[in-house]
Coordinates of C-alpha atoms in Angstrom, one line a residue:
Chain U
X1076 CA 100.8 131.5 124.4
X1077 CA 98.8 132.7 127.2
X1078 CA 95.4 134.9 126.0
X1079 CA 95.7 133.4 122.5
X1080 CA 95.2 130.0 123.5
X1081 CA 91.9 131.3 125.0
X1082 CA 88.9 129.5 123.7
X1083 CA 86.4 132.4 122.7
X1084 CA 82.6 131.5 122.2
X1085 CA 81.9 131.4 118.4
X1086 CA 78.9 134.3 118.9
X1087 CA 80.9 137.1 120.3
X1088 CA 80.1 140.5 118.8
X1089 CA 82.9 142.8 116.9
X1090 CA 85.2 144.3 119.1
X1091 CA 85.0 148.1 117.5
X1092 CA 88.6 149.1 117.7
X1093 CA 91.1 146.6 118.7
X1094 CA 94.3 147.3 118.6
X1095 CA 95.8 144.1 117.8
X1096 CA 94.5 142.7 113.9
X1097 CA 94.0 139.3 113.7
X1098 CA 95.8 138.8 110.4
X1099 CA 98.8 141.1 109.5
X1100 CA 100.7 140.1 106.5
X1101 CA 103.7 142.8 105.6
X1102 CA 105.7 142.7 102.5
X1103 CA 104.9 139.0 102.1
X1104 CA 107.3 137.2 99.6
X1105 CA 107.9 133.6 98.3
X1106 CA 109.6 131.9 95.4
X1107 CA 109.2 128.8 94.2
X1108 CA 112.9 128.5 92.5
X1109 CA 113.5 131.7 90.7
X1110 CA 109.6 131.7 90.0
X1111 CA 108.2 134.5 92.3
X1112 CA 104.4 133.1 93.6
X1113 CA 104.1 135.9 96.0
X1114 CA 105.1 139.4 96.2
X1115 CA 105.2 141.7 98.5
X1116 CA 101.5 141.2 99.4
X1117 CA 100.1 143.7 102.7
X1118 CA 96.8 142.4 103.7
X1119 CA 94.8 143.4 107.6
X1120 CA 92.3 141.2 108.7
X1121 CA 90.2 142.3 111.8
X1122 CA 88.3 140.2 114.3
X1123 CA 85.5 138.8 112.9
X1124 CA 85.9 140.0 109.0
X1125 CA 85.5 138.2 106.7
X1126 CA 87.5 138.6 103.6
X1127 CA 87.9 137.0 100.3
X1128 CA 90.6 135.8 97.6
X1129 CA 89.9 136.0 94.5
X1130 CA 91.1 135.9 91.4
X1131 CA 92.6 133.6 88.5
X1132 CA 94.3 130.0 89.0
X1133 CA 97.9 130.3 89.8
X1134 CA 97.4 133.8 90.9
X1135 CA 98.9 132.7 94.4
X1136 CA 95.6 132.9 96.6
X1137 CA 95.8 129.7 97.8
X1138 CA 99.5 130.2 98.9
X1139 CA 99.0 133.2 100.2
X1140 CA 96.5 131.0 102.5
X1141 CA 98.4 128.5 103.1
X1142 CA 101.1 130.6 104.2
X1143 CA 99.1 132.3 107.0
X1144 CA 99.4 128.8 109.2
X1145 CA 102.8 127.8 108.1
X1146 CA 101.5 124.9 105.6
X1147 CA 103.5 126.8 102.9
X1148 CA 107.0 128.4 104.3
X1149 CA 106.7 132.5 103.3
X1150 CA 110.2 133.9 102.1
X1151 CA 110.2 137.3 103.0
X1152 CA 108.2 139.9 105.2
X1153 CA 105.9 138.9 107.9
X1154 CA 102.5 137.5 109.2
X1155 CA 101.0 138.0 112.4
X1156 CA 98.0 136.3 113.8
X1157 CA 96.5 138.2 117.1
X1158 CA 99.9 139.7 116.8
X1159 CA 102.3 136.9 116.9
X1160 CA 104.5 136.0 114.1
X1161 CA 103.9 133.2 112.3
X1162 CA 106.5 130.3 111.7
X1163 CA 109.5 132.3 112.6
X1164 CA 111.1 133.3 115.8
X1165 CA 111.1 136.9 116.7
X1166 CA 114.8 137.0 116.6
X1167 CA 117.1 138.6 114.1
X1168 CA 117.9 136.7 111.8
X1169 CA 115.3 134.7 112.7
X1170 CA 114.7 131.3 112.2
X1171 CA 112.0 129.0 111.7
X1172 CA 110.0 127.7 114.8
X1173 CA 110.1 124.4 115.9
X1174 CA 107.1 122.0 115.3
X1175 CA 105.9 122.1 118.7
X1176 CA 105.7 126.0 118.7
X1177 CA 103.6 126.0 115.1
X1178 CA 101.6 123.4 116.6
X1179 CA 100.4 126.1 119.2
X1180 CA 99.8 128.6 116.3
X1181 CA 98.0 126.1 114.1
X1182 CA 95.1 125.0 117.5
X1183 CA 93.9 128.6 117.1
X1184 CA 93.8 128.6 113.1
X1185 CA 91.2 126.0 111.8
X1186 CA 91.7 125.4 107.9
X1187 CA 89.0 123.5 105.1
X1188 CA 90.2 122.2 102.3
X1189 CA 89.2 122.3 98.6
X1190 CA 89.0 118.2 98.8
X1191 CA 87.8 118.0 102.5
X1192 CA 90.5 115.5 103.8
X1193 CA 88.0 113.9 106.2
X1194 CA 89.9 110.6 107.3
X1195 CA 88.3 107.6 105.3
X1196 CA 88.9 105.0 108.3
X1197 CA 86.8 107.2 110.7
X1198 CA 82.8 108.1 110.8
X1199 CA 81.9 111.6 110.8
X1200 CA 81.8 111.7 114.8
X1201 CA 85.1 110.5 114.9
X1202 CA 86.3 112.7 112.5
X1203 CA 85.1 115.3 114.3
X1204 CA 85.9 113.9 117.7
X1205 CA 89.3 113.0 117.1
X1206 CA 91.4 116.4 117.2
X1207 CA 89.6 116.7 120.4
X1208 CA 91.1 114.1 122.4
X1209 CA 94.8 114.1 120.3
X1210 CA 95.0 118.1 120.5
X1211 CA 93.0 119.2 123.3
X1212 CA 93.6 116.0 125.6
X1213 CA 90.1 115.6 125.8
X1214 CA 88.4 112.6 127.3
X1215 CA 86.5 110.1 124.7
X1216 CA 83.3 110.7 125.8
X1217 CA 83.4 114.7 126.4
X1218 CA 85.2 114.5 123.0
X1219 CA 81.9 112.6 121.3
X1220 CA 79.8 114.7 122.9
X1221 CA 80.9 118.2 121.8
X1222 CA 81.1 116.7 118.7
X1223 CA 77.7 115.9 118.2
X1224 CA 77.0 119.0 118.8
X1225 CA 79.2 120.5 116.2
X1226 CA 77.6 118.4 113.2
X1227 CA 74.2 119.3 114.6
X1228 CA 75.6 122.9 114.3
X1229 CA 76.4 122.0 110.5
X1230 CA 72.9 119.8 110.3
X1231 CA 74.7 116.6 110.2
X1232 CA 73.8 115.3 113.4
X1233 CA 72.0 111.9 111.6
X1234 CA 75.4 111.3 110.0
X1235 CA 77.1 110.9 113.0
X1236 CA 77.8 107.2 112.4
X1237 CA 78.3 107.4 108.6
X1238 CA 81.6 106.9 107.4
X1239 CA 83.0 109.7 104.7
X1240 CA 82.3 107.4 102.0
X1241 CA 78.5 107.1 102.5
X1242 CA 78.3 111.0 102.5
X1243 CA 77.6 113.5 99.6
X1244 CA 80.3 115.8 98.6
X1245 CA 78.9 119.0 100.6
X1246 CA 77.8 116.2 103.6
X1247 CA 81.9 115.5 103.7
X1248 CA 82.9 119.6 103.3
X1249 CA 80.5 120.4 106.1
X1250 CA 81.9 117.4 108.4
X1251 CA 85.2 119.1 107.8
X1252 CA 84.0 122.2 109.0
X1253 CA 82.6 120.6 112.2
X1254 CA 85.4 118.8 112.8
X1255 CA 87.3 122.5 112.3
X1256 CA 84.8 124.8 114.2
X1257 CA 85.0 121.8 117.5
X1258 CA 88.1 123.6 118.2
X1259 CA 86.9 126.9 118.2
X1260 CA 89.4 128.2 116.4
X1261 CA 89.9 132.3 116.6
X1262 CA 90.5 132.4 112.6
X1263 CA 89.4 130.2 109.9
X1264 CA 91.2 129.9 106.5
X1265 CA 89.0 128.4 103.7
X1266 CA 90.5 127.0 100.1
X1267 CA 88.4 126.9 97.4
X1268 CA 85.6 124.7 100.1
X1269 CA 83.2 124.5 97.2
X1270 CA 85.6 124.0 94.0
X1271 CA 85.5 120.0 94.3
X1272 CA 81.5 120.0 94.8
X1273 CA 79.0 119.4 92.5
X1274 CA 76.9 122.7 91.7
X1275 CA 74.1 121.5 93.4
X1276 CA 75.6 120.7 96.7
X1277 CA 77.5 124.4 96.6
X1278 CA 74.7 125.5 98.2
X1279 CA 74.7 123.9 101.5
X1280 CA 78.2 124.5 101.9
X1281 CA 78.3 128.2 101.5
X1282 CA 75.0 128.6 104.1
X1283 CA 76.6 127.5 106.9
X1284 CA 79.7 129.5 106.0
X1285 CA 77.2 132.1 106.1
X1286 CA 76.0 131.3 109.4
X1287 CA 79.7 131.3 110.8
X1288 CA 80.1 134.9 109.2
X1289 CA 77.1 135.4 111.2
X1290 CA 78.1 134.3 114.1
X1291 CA 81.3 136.5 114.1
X1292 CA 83.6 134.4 113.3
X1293 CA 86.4 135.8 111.5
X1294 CA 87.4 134.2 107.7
X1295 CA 90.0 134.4 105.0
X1296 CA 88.4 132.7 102.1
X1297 CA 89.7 131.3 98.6
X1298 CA 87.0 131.3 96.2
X1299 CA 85.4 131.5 92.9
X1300 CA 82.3 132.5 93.8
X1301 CA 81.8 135.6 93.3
X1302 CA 78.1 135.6 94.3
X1303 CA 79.7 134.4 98.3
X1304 CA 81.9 137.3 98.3
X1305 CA 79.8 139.9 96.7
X1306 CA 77.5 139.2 99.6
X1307 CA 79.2 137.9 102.7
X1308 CA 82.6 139.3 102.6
X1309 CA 83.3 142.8 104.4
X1310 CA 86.6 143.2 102.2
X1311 CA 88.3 141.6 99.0
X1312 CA 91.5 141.4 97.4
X1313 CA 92.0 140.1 93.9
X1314 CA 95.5 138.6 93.5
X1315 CA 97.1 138.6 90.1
X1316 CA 100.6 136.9 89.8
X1317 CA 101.3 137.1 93.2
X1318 CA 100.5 140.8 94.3
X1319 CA 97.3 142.4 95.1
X1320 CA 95.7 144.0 92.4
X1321 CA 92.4 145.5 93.9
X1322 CA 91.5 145.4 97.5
X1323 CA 88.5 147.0 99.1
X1324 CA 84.9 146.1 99.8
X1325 CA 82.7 144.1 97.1
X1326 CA 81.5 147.0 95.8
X1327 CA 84.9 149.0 95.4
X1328 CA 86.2 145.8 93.8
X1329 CA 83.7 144.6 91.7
X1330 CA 81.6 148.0 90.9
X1331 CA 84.2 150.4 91.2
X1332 CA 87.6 149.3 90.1
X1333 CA 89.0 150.8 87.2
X1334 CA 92.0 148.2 87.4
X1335 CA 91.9 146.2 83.6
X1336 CA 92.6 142.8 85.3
X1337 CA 89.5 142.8 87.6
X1338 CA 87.3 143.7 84.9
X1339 CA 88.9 141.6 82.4
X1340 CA 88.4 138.4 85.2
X1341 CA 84.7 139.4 86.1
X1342 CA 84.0 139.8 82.6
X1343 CA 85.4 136.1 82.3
X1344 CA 83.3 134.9 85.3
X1345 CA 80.1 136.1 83.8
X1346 CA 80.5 135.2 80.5
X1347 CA 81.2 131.4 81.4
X1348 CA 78.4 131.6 83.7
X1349 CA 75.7 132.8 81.7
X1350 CA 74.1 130.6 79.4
Chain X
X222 CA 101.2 54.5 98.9
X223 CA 100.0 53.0 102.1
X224 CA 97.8 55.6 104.3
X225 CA 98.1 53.9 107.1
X226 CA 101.6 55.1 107.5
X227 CA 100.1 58.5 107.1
X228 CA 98.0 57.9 109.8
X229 CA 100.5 56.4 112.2
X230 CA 102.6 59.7 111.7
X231 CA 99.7 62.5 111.4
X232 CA 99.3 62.8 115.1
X233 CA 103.4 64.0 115.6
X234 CA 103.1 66.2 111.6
X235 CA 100.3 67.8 113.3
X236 CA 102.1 68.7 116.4
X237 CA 105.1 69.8 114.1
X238 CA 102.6 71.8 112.5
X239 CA 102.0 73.8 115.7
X240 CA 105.3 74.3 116.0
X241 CA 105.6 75.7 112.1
X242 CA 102.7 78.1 112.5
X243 CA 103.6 80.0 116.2
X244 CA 107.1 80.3 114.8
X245 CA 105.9 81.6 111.8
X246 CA 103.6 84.0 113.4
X247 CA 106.2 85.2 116.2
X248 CA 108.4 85.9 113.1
X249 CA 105.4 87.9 111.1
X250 CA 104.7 90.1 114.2
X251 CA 108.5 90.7 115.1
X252 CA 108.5 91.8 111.4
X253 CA 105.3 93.9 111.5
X254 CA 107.2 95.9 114.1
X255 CA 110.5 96.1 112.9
X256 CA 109.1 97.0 109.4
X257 CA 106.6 99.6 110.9
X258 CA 109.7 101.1 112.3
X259 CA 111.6 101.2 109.6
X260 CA 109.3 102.6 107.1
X261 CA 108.7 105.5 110.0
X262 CA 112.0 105.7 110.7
X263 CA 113.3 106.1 106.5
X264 CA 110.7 108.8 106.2
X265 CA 110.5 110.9 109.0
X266 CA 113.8 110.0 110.8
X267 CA 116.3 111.9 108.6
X268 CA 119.3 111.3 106.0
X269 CA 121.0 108.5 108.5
X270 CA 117.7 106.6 109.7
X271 CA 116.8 106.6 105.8
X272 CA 120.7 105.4 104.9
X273 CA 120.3 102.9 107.7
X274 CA 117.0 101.5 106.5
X275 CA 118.2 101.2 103.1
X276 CA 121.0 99.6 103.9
X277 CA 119.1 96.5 105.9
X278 CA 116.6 96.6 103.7
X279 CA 118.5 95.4 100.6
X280 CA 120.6 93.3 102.7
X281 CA 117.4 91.1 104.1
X282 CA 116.1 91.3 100.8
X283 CA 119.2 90.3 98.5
X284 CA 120.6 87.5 100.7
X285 CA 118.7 84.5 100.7
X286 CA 117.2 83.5 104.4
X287 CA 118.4 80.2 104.2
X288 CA 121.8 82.0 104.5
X289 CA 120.8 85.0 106.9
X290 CA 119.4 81.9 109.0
X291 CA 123.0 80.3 109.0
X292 CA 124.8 83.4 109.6
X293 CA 122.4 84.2 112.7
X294 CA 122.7 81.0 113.8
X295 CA 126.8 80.3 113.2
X296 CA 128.0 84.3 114.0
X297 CA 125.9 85.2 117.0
X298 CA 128.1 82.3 119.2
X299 CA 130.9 84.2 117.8
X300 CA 130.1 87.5 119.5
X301 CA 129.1 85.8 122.7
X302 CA 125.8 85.3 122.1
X303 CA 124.2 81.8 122.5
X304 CA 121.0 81.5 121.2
X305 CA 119.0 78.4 121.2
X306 CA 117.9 77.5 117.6
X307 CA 114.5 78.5 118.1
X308 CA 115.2 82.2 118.9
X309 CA 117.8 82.3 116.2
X310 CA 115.0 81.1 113.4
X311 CA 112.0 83.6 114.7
X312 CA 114.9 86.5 114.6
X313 CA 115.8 85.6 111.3
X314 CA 112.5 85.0 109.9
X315 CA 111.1 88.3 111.5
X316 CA 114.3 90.2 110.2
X317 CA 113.9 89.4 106.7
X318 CA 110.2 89.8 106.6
X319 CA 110.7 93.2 108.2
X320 CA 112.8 94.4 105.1
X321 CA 109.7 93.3 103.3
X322 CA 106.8 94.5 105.1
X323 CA 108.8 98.1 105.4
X324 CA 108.3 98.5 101.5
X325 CA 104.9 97.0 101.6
X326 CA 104.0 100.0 104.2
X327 CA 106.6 102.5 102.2
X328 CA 104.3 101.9 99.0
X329 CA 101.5 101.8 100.9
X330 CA 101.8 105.5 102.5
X331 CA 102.5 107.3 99.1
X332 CA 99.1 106.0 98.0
X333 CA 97.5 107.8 101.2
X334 CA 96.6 111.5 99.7
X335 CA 99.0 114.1 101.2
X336 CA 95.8 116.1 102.1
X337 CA 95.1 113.5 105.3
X338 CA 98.1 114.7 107.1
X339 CA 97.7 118.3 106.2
X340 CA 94.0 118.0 107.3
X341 CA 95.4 116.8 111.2
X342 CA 99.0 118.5 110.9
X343 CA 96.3 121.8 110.7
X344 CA 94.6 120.9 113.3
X345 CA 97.6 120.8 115.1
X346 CA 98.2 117.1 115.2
X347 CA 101.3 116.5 117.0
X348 CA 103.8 114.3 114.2
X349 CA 103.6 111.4 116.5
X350 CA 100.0 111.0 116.8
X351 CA 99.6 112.1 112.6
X352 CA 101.7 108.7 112.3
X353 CA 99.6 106.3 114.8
X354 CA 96.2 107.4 114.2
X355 CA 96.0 108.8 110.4
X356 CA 98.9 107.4 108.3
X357 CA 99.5 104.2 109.8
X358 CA 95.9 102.8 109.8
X359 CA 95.2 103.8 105.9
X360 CA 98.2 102.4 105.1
X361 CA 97.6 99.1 107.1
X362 CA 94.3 99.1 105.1
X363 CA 96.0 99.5 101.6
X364 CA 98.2 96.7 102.6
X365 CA 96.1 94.4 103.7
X366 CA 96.8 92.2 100.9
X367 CA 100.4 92.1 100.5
X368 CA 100.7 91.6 104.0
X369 CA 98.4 88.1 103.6
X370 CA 100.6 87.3 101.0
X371 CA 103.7 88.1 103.2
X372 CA 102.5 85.8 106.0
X373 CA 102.1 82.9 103.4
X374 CA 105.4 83.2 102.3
X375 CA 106.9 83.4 105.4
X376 CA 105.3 80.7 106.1
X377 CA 106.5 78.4 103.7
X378 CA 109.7 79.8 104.2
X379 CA 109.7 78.8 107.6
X380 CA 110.4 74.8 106.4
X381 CA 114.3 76.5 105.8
X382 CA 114.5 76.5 109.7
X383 CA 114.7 72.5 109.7
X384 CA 118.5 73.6 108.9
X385 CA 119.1 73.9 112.0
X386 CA 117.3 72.0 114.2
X387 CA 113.8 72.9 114.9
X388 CA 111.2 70.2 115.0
X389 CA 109.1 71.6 112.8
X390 CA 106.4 70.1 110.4
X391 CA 109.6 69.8 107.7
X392 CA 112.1 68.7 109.9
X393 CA 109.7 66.4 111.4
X394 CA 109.0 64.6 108.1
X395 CA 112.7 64.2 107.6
X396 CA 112.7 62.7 110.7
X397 CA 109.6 60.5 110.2
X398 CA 110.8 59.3 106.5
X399 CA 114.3 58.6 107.7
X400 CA 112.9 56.0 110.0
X401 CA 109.9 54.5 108.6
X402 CA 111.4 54.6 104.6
X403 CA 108.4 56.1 103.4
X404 CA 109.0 59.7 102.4
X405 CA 106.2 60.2 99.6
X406 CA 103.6 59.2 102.2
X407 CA 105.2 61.7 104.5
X408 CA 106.0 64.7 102.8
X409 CA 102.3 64.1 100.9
X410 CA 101.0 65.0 104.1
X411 CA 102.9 67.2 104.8
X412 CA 102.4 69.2 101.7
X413 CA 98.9 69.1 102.1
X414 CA 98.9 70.5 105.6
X415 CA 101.0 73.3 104.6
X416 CA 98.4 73.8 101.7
X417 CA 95.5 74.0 104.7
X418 CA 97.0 76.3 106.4
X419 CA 97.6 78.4 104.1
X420 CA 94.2 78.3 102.3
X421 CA 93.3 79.5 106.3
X422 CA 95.5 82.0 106.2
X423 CA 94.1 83.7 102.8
X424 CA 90.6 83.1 103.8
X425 CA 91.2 85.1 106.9
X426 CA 92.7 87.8 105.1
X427 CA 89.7 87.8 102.6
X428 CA 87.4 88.6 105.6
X429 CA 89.7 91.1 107.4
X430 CA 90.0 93.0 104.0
X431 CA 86.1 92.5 103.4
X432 CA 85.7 93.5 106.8
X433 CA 87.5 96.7 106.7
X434 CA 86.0 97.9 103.2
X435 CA 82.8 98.4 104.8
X436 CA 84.0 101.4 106.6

């Protein structure tokens, strides 16, 4: 790890043409038992994209997720993040890396979760704080302070001293993106951030996800909401047991696909939300 | 009943009763560790640590510590070791509560939601540091309780180390009684300060859990 463990500033611009993706996933497979979740799925990510999952439940979009930091163990084929393989060593056959080496991989790959897992015994500074000092070896007190900057970055700098419990649904999810974007990760991997919330606290959530797709930062993201990824993703790819079955831009996807499942799930989304 | 042989002897019970509750408590800590261990040791450690575990585990827990007390106390000369009474009784006492407080902090750790080590293992929490600043403290929490009611018992338990010597607030009424022939008066008092301290002990643990729900 020597340029990847670079930290790069959250607002640089997109590099027009680099060679090296930031997410390559070839031929990805996995089984659970002789139930096939994933199959071979291709799927590019370039700095600073954003792209979306989507798709029905127990279509494998959160695996595939989960597989691009090693959380879930990939079978077959290969993923690459700034070009170095994930989880496996780059011998033949290979073999899986040792906890120290994915712990290199996983610093530059921030992840939110679908229930937040901010640490109940902590307040939202130390939440925030604490991956500072136990992964970057940061000092307490520089640790504190670039994390009160982070939650004033997600408008939770009041909170600072309020422990999970005391905070709303969509307070909690945008701790757990502070305490995510504190180590300026070079990719971020959402899944389903907005699923546990309650509709009126979606909002918040997705606006500063917005702001980070402003800001160039580059996203995979597991959702159902269709409205985020009509209008902030640059590509999509609708999953269907376990392979891609539509990838493009929101408007090839949703406008233009001729493929029956993505119609037949739109058609689905809308009717259940319309009333 | 005549009190005043209660107080003639409450001055040396009490004393005794020092003795009873620093025993007790070196025995509770030496347990807290050996039963963080152990629980850390079963569940990240592999197939031995976990055969290991299980094996002292339902040894401490299916013999009875009057026994385990003995044993220490009879076998150790045996090997070579001579251990003065005392140390035998605080290593017996914290060995069997250590079989204990491992489960308490085994059941403990599968009510903490797998999502808070995944949260810091993505961070890229080294495993050691996922153990002593995520896991470990929720599960402390959770515990809270059956770890008050550990110390209690282990600290009535601790009257089974009279056996073999130790002036201890039991031992000590035997004593007392043997000489002054007045055994109800004694081990009335004696009851009743093994009943304060105890009634300490769970208010304490009241506030400490009251204490940490607030976070």
């Amino acid at each position: 790890m020597t340029a990847v463990s670079q930290t790069v500033p959250l607002s640089r611009t997109t590099v027009q043409g680099d060679a090296v993706p930031m997410v390559s996933i070839r031929g990805v497979g996995k089984s659970f038992g002789t139930n096939e979740v994933l199959r071979d799925i291709d799927l590019t990510v370039s700095k600073s994209e954003v792209v979306c999952l989507i798709g029905p439940s127990g279509s494998g979009k959160s695996t595939l997720l989960r597989c691009i930091n090693f959380l879930e163990v990939y079978d077959r084929g290969e993923i690459r993040i700034e070009g170095k393989l994930v989880g496996y060593s780059e011998d033949t056959p290979r073999r899986r890396l040792s906890n120290r080496d994915l712990r290199d991989l996983r610093r530059n790959v921030g992840m939110v979760f679908q229930q937040f897992n901010l640490w109940p015994h902590m307040t939202a500074l130390e939440n925030v704080a604490e991956a500072l000092v136990q992964v970057r070896g940061m000092d307490k007190a520089a640790a504190s302070a670039h994390a009160r900057r982070m939650l004033d970055r997600v408008g939770l700098a009041a909170k600072a001293d309020s422990y999970p419990a005391r905070l709303s649904g969509g307070q909690q999810q945008r701790v757990a993106i502070a305490r995510v974007i504190a180590m300026e990760p070079h990719l971020m991997l959402f899944d389903e951030p907005t699923s546990a919330l309650d509709p009126e606290l979606v909002g918040e959530v997705l606006q500063v996800m917005r702001d980070l797709a402003a800001d160039g930062m580059t996203m995979v993201v597991v959702t159902h909401e269709m409205g985020f990824a009509a209008n902030v993703a640059d590509k999509v790819a609708f999953l269907d047991r376990g392979r891609i079955a539509a990838f493009g831009t929101p408007r090839e996807v949703f406008h233009e696909s001729t493929e029956p499942r993505v119609q037949q799930f739109l058609q689905t989304y809308h009717e259940r939300n319309s009333f | 009943m005549k009190f005043s042989v209660i107080i003639d002897a409450f001055p040396y019970l009490l004393g005794a009763a020092v003795t009873t509750i620093w025993v007790s408590l070196l025995g509770v800590l030496l347990g807290q560790v050996i039963g963080v261990v152990v629980c850390v040791a079963r569940q990240s450690g592999g197939r031995a640590a976990d055969i290991a575990g299980g094996v002292y585990v339902s040894f401490f827990r299916g013999v009875p510590l009057l026994i385990q007390l003995l044993l220490i106390y009879y076998m150790l000369p045996l090997v070579g070791i001579d251990v003065p009474p005392l140390v035998a009784s605080i290593a017996a006492l914290g060995l069997a509560s250590g079989a204990y407080v491992s489960e308490i902090y085994r059941g403990a750790l599968n009510a903490v939601p797998h999502g808070q080590s995944e949260a810091a293992l993505a961070l890229g929490f080294p495993g050691s540091s996922i153990w002593t600043r995520i896991l470990l403290p929720q599960a402390f929490r959770i515990s809270v309780p059956a770890l008050v009611n550990e110390l209690i018992l282990l600290l009535k338990a601790s009257s089974l180390i009279s056996v073999v010597g130790v002036a201890e607030l039991t031992r000590t009424s035997q004593t007392i009684s043997a000489s002054n022939y007045r055994p109800l008066e004694i081990y009335l008092a004696a009851g009743i300060i093994y009943l304060a301290i105890n009634g300490a002990l769970a208010l304490f643990g009241t506030l400490v859990e009251r204490r940490l729900q607030q976070a």
